CSV table of C-alpha atoms and ligand atoms in Angstrom, one decimal:
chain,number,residue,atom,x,y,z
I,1,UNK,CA,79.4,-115.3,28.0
I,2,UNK,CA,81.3,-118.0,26.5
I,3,UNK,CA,83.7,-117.6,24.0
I,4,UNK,CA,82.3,-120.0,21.1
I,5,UNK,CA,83.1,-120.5,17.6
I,6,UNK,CA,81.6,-117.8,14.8
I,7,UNK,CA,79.1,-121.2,13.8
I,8,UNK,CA,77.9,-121.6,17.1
I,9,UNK,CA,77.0,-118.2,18.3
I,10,UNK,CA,75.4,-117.7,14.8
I,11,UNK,CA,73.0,-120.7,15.6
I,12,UNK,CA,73.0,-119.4,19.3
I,13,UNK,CA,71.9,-116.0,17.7
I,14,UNK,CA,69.4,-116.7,15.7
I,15,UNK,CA,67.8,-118.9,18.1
I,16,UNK,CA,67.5,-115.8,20.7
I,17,UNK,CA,66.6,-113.7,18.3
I,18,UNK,CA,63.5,-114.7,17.2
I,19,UNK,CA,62.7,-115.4,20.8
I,20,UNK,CA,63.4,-111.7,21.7
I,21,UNK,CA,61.0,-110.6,18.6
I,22,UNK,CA,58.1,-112.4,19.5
I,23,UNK,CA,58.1,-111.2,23.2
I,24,UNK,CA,59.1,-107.9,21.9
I,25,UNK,CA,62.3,-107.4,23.8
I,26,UNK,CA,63.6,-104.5,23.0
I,27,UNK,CA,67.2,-105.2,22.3
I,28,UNK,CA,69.3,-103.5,25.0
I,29,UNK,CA,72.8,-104.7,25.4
I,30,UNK,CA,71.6,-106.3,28.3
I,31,UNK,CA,68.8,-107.8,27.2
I,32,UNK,CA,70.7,-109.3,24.3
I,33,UNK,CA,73.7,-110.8,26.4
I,34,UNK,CA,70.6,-112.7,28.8
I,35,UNK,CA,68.5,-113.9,26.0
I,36,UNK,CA,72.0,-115.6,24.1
I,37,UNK,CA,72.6,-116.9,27.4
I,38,UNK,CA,69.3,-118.2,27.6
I,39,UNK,CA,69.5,-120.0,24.7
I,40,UNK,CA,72.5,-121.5,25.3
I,41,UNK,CA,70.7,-123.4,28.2
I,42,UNK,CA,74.3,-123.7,30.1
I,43,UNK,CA,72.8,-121.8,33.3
I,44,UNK,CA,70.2,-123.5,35.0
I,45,UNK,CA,69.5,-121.0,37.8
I,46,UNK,CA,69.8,-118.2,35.1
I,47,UNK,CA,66.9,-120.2,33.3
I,48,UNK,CA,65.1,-120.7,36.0
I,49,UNK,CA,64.4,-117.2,36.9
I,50,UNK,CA,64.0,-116.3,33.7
I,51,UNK,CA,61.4,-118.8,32.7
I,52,UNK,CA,59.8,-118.2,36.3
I,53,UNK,CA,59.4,-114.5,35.6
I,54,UNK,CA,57.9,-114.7,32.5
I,55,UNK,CA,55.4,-117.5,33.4
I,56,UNK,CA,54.4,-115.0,36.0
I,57,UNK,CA,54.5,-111.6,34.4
I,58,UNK,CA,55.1,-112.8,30.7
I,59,UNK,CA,57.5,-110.3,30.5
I,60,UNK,CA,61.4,-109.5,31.5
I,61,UNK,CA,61.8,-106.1,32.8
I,62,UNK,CA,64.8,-104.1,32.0
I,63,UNK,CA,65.7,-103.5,35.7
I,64,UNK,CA,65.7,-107.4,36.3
I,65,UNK,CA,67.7,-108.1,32.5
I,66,UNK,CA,70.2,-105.8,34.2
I,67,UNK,CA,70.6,-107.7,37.4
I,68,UNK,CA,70.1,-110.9,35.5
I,69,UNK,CA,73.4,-109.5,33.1
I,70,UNK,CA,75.5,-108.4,36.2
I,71,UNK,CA,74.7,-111.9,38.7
I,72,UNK,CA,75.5,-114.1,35.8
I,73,UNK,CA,77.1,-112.6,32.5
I,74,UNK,CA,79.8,-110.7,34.3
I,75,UNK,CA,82.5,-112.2,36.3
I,76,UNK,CA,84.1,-111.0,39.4
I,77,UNK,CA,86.7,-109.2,37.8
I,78,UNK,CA,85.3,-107.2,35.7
I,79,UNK,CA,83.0,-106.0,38.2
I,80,UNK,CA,85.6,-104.3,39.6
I,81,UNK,CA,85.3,-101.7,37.2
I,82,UNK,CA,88.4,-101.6,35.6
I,83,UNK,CA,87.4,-100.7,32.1
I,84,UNK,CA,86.6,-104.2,31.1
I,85,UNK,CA,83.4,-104.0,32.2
I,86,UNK,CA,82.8,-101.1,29.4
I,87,UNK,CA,84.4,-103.2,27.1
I,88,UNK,CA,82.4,-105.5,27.2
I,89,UNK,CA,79.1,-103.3,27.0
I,90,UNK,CA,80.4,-101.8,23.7
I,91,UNK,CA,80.8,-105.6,22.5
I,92,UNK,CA,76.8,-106.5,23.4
I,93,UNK,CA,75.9,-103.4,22.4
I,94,UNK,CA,77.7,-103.5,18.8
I,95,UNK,CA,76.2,-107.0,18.9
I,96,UNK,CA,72.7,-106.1,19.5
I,97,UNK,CA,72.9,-103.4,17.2
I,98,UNK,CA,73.8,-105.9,14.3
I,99,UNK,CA,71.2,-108.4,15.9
I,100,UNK,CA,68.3,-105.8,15.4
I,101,UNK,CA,69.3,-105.0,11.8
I,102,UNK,CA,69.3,-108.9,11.2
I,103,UNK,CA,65.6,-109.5,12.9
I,104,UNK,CA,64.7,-106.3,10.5
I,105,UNK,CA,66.1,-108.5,7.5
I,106,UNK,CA,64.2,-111.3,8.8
I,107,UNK,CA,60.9,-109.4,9.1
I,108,UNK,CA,61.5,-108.1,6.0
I,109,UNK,CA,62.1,-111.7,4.0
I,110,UNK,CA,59.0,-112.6,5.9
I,111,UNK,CA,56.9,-110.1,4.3
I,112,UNK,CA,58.3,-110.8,0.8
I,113,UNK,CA,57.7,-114.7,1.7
I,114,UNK,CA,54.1,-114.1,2.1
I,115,UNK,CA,53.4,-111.5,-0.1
I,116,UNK,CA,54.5,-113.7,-2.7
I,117,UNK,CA,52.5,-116.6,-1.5
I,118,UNK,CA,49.5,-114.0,-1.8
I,119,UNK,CA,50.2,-113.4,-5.2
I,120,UNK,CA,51.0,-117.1,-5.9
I,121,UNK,CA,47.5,-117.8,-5.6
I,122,UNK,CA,46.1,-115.5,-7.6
I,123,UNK,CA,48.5,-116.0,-10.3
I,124,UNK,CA,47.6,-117.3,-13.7
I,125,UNK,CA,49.7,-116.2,-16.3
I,126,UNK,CA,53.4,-116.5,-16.8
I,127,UNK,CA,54.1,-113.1,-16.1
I,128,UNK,CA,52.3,-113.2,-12.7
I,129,UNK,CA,55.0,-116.3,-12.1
I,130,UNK,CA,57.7,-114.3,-13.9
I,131,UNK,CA,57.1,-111.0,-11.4
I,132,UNK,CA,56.9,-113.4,-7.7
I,133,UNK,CA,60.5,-115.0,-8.9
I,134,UNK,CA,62.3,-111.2,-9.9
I,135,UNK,CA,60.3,-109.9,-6.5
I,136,UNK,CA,61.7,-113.1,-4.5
I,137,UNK,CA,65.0,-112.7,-5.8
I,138,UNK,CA,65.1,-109.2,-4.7
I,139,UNK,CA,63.9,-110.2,-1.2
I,140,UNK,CA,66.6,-113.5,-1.2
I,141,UNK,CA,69.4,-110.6,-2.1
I,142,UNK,CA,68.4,-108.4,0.6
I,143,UNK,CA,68.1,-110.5,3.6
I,144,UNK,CA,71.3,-112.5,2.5
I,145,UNK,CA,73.1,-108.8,2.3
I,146,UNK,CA,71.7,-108.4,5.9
I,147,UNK,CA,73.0,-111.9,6.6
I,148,UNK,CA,76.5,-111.7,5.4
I,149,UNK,CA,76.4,-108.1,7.1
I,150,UNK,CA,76.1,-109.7,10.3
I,151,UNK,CA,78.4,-112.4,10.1
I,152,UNK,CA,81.0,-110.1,9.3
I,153,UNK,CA,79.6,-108.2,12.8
I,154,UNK,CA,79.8,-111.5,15.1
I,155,UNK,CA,83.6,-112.1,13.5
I,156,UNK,CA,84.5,-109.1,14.9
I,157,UNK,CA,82.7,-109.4,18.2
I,158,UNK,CA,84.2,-112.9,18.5
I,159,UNK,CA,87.9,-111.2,17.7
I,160,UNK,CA,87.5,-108.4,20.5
I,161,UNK,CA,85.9,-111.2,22.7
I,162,UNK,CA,88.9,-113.3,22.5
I,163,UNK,CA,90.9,-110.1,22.9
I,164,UNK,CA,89.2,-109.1,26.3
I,165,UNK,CA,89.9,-112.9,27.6
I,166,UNK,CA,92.7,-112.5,27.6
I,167,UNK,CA,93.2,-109.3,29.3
I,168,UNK,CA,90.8,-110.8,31.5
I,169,UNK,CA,93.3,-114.2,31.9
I,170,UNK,CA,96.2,-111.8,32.8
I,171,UNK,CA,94.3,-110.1,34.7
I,172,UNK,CA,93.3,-113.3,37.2
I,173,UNK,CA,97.1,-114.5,37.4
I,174,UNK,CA,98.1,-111.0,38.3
I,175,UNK,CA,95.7,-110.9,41.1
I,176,UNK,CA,96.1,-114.8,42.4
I,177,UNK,CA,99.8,-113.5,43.3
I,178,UNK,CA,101.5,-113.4,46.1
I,179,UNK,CA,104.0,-110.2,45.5
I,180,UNK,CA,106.2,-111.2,48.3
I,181,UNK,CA,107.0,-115.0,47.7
I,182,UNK,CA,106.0,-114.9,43.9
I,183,UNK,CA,103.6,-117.6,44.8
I,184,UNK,CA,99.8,-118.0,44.5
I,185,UNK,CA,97.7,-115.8,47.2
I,186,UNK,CA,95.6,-117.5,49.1
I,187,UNK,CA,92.7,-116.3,46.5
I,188,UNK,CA,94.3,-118.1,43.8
I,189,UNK,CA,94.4,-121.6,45.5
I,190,UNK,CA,90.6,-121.2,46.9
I,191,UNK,CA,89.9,-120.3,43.0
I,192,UNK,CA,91.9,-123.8,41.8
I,193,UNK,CA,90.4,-126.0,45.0
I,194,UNK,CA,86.9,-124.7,43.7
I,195,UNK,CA,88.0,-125.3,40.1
I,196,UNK,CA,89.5,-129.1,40.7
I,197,UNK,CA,87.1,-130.4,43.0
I,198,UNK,CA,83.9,-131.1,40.7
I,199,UNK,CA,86.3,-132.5,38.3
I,200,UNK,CA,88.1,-134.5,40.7
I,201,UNK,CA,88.9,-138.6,39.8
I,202,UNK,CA,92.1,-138.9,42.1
I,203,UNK,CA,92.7,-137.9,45.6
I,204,UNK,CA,92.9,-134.6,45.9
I,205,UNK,CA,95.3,-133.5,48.9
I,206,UNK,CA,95.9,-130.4,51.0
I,207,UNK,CA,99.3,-129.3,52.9
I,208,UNK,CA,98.7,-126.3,54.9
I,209,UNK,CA,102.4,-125.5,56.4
I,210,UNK,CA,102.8,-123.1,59.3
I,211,UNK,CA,106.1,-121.5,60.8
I,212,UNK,CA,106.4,-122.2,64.5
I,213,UNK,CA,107.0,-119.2,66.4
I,214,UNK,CA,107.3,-116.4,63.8
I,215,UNK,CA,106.3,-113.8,66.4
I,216,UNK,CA,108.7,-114.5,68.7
I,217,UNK,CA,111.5,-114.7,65.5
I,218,UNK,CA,110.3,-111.2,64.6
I,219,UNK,CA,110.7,-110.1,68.2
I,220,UNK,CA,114.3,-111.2,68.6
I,221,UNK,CA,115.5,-110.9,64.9
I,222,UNK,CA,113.3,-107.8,63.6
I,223,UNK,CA,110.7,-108.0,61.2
I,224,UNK,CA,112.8,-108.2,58.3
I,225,UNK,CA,114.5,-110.8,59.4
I,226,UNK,CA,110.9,-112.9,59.6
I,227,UNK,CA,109.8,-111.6,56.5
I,228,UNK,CA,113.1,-113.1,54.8
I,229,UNK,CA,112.8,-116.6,56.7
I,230,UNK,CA,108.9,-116.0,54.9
I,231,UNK,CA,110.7,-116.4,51.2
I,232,UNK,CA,113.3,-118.1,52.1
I,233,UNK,CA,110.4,-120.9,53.6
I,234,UNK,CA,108.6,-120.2,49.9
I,235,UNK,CA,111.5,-121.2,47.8
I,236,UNK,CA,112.2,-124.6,49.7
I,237,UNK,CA,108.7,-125.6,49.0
I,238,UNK,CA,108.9,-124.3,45.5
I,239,UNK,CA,111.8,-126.8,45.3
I,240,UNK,CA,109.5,-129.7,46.1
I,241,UNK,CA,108.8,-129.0,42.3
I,242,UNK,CA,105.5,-131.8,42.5
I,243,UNK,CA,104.0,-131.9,39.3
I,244,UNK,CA,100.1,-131.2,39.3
I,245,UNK,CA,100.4,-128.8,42.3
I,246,UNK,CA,99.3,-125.1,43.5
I,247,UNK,CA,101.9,-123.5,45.8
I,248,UNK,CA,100.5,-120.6,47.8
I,249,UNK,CA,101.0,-118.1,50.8
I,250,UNK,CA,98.0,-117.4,52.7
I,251,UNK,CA,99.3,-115.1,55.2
I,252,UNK,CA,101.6,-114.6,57.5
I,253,UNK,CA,104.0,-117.7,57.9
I,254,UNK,CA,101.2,-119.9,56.5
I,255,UNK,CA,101.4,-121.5,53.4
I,256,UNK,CA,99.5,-124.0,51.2
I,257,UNK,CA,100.0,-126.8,48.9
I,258,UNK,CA,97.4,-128.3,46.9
I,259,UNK,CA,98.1,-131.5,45.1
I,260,UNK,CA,96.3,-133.7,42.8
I,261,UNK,CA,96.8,-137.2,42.1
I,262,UNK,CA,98.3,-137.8,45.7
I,263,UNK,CA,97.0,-140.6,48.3
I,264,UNK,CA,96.9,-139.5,52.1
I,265,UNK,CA,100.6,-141.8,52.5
I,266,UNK,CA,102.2,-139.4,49.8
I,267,UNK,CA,101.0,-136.3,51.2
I,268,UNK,CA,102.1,-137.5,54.5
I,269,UNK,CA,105.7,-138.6,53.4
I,270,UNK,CA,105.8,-135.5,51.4
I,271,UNK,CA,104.6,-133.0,54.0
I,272,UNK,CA,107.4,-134.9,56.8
I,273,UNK,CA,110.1,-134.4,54.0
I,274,UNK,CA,109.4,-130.8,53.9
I,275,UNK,CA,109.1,-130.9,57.7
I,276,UNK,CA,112.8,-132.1,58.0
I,277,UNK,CA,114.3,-130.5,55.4
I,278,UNK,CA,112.9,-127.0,56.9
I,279,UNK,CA,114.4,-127.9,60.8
I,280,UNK,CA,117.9,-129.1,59.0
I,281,UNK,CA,118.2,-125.4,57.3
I,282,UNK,CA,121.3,-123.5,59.5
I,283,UNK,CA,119.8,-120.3,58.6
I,284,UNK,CA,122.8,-117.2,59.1
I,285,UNK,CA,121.1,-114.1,60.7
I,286,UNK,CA,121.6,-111.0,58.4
I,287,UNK,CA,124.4,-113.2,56.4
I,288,UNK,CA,126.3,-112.9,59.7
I,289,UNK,CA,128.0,-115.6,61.1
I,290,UNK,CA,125.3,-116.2,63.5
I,291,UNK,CA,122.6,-118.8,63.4
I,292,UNK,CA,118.9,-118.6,64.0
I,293,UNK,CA,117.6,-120.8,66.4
I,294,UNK,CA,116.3,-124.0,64.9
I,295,UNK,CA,113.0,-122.5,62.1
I,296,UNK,CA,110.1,-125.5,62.4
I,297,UNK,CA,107.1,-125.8,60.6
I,298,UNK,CA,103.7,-127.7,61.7
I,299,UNK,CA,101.7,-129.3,59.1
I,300,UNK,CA,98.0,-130.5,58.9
I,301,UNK,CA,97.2,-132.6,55.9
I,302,UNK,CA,94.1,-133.7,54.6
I,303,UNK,CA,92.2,-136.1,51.6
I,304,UNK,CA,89.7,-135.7,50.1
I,305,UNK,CA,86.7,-137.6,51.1
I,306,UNK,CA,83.6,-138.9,48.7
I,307,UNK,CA,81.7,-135.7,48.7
I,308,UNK,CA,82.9,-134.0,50.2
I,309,UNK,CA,82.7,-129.6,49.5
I,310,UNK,CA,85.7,-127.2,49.5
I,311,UNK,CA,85.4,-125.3,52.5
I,312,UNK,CA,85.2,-128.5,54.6
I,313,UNK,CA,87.9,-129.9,52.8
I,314,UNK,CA,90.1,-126.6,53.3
I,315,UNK,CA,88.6,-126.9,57.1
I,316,UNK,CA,89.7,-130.0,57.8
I,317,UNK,CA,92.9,-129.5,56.7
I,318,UNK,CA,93.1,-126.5,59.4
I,319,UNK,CA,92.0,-128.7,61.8
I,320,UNK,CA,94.7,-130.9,61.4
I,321,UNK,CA,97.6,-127.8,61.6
I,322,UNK,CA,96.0,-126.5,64.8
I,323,UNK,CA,96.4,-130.3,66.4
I,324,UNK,CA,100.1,-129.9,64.8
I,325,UNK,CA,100.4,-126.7,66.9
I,326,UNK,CA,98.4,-128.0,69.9
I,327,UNK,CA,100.4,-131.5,69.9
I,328,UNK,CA,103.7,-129.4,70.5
I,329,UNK,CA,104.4,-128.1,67.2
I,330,UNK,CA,107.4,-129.3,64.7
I,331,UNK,CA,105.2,-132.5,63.7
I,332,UNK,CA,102.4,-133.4,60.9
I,333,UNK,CA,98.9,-134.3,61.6
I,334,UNK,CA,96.7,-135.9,59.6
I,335,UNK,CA,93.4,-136.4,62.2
K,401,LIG,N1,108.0,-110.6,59.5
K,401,LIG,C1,106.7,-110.8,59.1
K,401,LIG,N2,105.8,-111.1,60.0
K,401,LIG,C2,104.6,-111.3,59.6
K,401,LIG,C3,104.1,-111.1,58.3
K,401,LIG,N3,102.8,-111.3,58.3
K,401,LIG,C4,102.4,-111.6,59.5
K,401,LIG,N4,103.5,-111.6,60.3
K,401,LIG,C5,103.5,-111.9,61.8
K,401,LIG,O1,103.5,-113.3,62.0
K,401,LIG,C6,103.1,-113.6,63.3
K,401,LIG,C7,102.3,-114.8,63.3
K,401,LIG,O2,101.9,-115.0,64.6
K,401,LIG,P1,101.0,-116.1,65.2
K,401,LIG,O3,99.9,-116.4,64.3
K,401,LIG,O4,100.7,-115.8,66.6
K,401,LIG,O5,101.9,-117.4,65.1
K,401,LIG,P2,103.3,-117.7,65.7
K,401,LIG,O6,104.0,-116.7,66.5
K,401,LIG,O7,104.1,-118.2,64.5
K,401,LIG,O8,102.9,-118.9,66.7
K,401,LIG,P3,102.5,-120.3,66.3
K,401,LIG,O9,101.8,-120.3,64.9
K,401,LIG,O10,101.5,-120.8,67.3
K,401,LIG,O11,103.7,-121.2,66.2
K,401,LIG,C8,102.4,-112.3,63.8
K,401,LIG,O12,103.2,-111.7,64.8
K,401,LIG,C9,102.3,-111.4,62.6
K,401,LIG,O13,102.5,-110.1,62.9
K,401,LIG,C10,105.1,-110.7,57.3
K,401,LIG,O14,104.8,-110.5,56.2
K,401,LIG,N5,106.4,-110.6,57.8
């Protein structure tokens, strides 16, 4: 669910609502966070099973308004059961609770709308018209009581919506880390290459770096000694400092930089300036005054081409390191 403004969920609301009353959904916290996404007619395949199922059974179930909730209303992190996920429950519910007691106020203007169109009719003296206005009134005062009643409930839901964003924000960064170089994981850059793509006007480019030989430095240095030359190798390309870029670690000595707004030419010149800079490093073994062997890096680079999807984006961009590595290592490919 969306966090939108008090005005909008209020029209979103009372859109579902009435929907949810006349196929007699009863209103679970589930079936209430469905229906307002429903309505809200930003999730095609959501609406499409939806509108399939009832043409067919002219019902939801609860069972399926369950799945339905969990597939599309909750995202990945808060299926991880970390408390969020209750937190959110107690939100729908509170919300469904208030939504019921506003259909009630609803049903019950209704009744006072027709009864007093009932009476209307018969009416023909002043005190008949006198008696429908004080009854109307009463009815006005009541639902608008209900109204105002649930206003006041979606401010709140809206406030402890906003709230568990944010956790939920914090919560992404903390996971997209990489604890050892301080830089994204290799999570966090899939998550931003899925995110930038469909949005994508400039050319898109990929760096995936690789150190040459770590297992071999690890066998004649120790693996603390690799696992230094790992952040040391992180805070070179962190110096790059390129604007509109995601720095990451994937594993081992691999690392990858995606960058926006960058031809193939730039990627290539910057990817060979990181290149050099990394083989010019006279890196001193345990601060001793002994020197490493030469540390290289291989690169494969790739741009994004017309259509094309993430993963074969990301792919081709492997393809290109393990030509790096085939063609001798210590050089940047680009095909
Ligand atoms: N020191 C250290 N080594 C790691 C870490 N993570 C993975 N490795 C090691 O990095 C090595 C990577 O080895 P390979 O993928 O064979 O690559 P390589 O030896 O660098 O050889 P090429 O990539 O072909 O140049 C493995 O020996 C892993 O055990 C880490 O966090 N610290």
């Amino acid at each position: 669910m969306q966090n939108e403004s008090p005005t909008k969920a209020t029209e979103l609301m009372q859109k579902a609502v009435p929907m949810m009353l006349k196929l007699d959904v009863a209103p679970t916290p589930y079936n209430y966070g469905i229906w307002y996404e429903y309505v809200s007619n930003r999730n095609q395949k959501l609406n499409q099973i939806m509108d399939g199922t009832l043409r067919k059974l002219g019902h939801l179930p609860g069972f399926l308004a369950r799945e339905l909730f969990h597939e599309f209303l909750l995202p990945e992190e808060f299926q991880q059961g970390n408390g969020q996920k209750e937190k959110l429950a107690n939100i729908v519910d509170q919300a469904a609770t208030s939504s019921k007691a506003m259909g009630k106020g609803l049903d019950e203007l209704n009744l006072v709308l027709t009864k007093s169109r009932k009476i209307l009719n018969r009416a023909d003296k002043a005190e008949h018209i006198d008696n429908v206005i004080n009854y109307l009134e009463k009815g006005a005062l009541a639902a608008t009581h209900k109204a105002n009643q649930f206003n006041q409930s979606l401010d709140q839901v809206h406030s402890e919506l906003a709230k568990l964003k944010a956790e939920l924000d914090d919560m992404k960064k903390q996971n997209d880390v990489d604890e050892l170089t301080q830089l994204v994981n290799q999570k966090g850059f899939e998550r931003r290459l899925y995110e930038w793509l469909p949005q994508a006007e400039d050319d898109i480019s990929i760096i995936l770096l690789d150190i040459d030989n770590l297992a071999t430095i690890n066998k004649q240095f120790g693996k603390r000694a690799g696992t230094a030359l790992i952040r040391y190798i992180a805070e070179i390309i962190k110096s790059l400092a390129v604007e509109k870029s995601v720095l990451a670690r994937f594993e081992g000595g691999t690392y990858g930089i995606l960058l926006n707004e960058a031809t193939l030419d730039f990627t290539h010149r910057l990817a060979e300036l990181l290149r050099l800079q990394i083989s010019e490093q006279k890196i001193r073994y345990k601060q001793s005054k002994v020197h490493m062997p030469q540390v290289t890096v291989s690169i494969g680079i790739a741009t994004l081409l017309g259509q094309e999807g993430p993963e074969d984006f990301l792919k081709r961009a492997r393809k290109n390191l393990l030509r790096a590595k085939q063609s001798g290592k210590n050089c940047t490919s680009d095909r």
